[in-house]
Amino acid sequence: MVYADPMSATSTLIGPALPDYHTHSRLCHHAEGTLAEYRAVAARRGLPALAVTDHTPNPVGYDSENRMGLSDYPCYQEMLRQLQDGHAPEVLCGIEADYHEGCEAYLPAWLSQQPFDVVLGSVHHIHDWGFDNPERRGDWARVDVQVVWREYFALVTRMAATGWFNIVGHLDLPKKFGHRLRDDLLREIAAPALDAVARAGMAIEINTSGLRKPVAEMYPSPLLLGMAYERGIAISFGSDAHRPEDVGADFGKALALARAAGYAEHATYRARRCTRMPLPAAI
Ligand code: ZN
Ligand code: FE
Ligand code: FE
């Protein structure tokens, strides 16, 4: 694939490479490094683009310790604007929006007012339990794991039906600490959610951060990725980097996973419109 290189007079063959559509910033209070450092790693790894997708702010106090406040949002916009400087890799303006009980009161109106290139939709909470929060990990000992997965995918189904988002973040996040489901149960429980994702025209991401978590597996599992492929659901790639050195991490493994599931294309976004691009043969 040929990308224009603004640092030289001619086009440069970079890659093969994939854009990273899931990265964070220090504004969420649990990430480190500057966005310039994130982009420097993306450049070093030959990525054609980087979407910054920090956690959404909100006016209702939801999970406020893990995200920017509404008063920080102008700073986020300015940090992104400073990277719109014509240098490669291109930095896209995105957000990781939480779908949670009560978000209807503010999220659709707020999202529609923002100039995002791409919006990830993620479920991190069931009722008031941040089930993937390491500080709440102990709560897993007190729940029925199968019920948690059912509630989780019911929320993903509702999220997809809203039409507010482009890409489902980390589709099987409840496995983060190792709480897996049997394949037959997972297939049954996830099918309605994937049907809703397909109906909504949303993509899902291959998120490599699971490799850095106790489950030691990318999101989603090969089983779920195969179910997505059967439904014609597009894929993007994300590191979920919360520090510069994780940008583009393990994208070679992610590409191999996509190809093994049958995928030949990936989804790219600009101004929230999707364009499917051919996958590179290898990284
Ligand atoms: Zn985060
Ligand atoms: Fe997330
Ligand atoms: Fe994230």
PDB file of C-alpha atoms in Angstrom, residues 171 241 278 283:
ATOM      1  CA  LEU A 171     -16.286  -7.510  22.144  1.00  0.00           C
ATOM      2  CA  ALA A 241      -2.663   1.593  24.240  1.00  0.00           C
ATOM      3  CA  PRO A 278      -7.650  -4.601   1.727  1.00  0.00           C
ATOM      4  CA  ILE A 283       3.271  -7.368   8.934  1.00  0.00           C
TER       5      ILE A 283
END
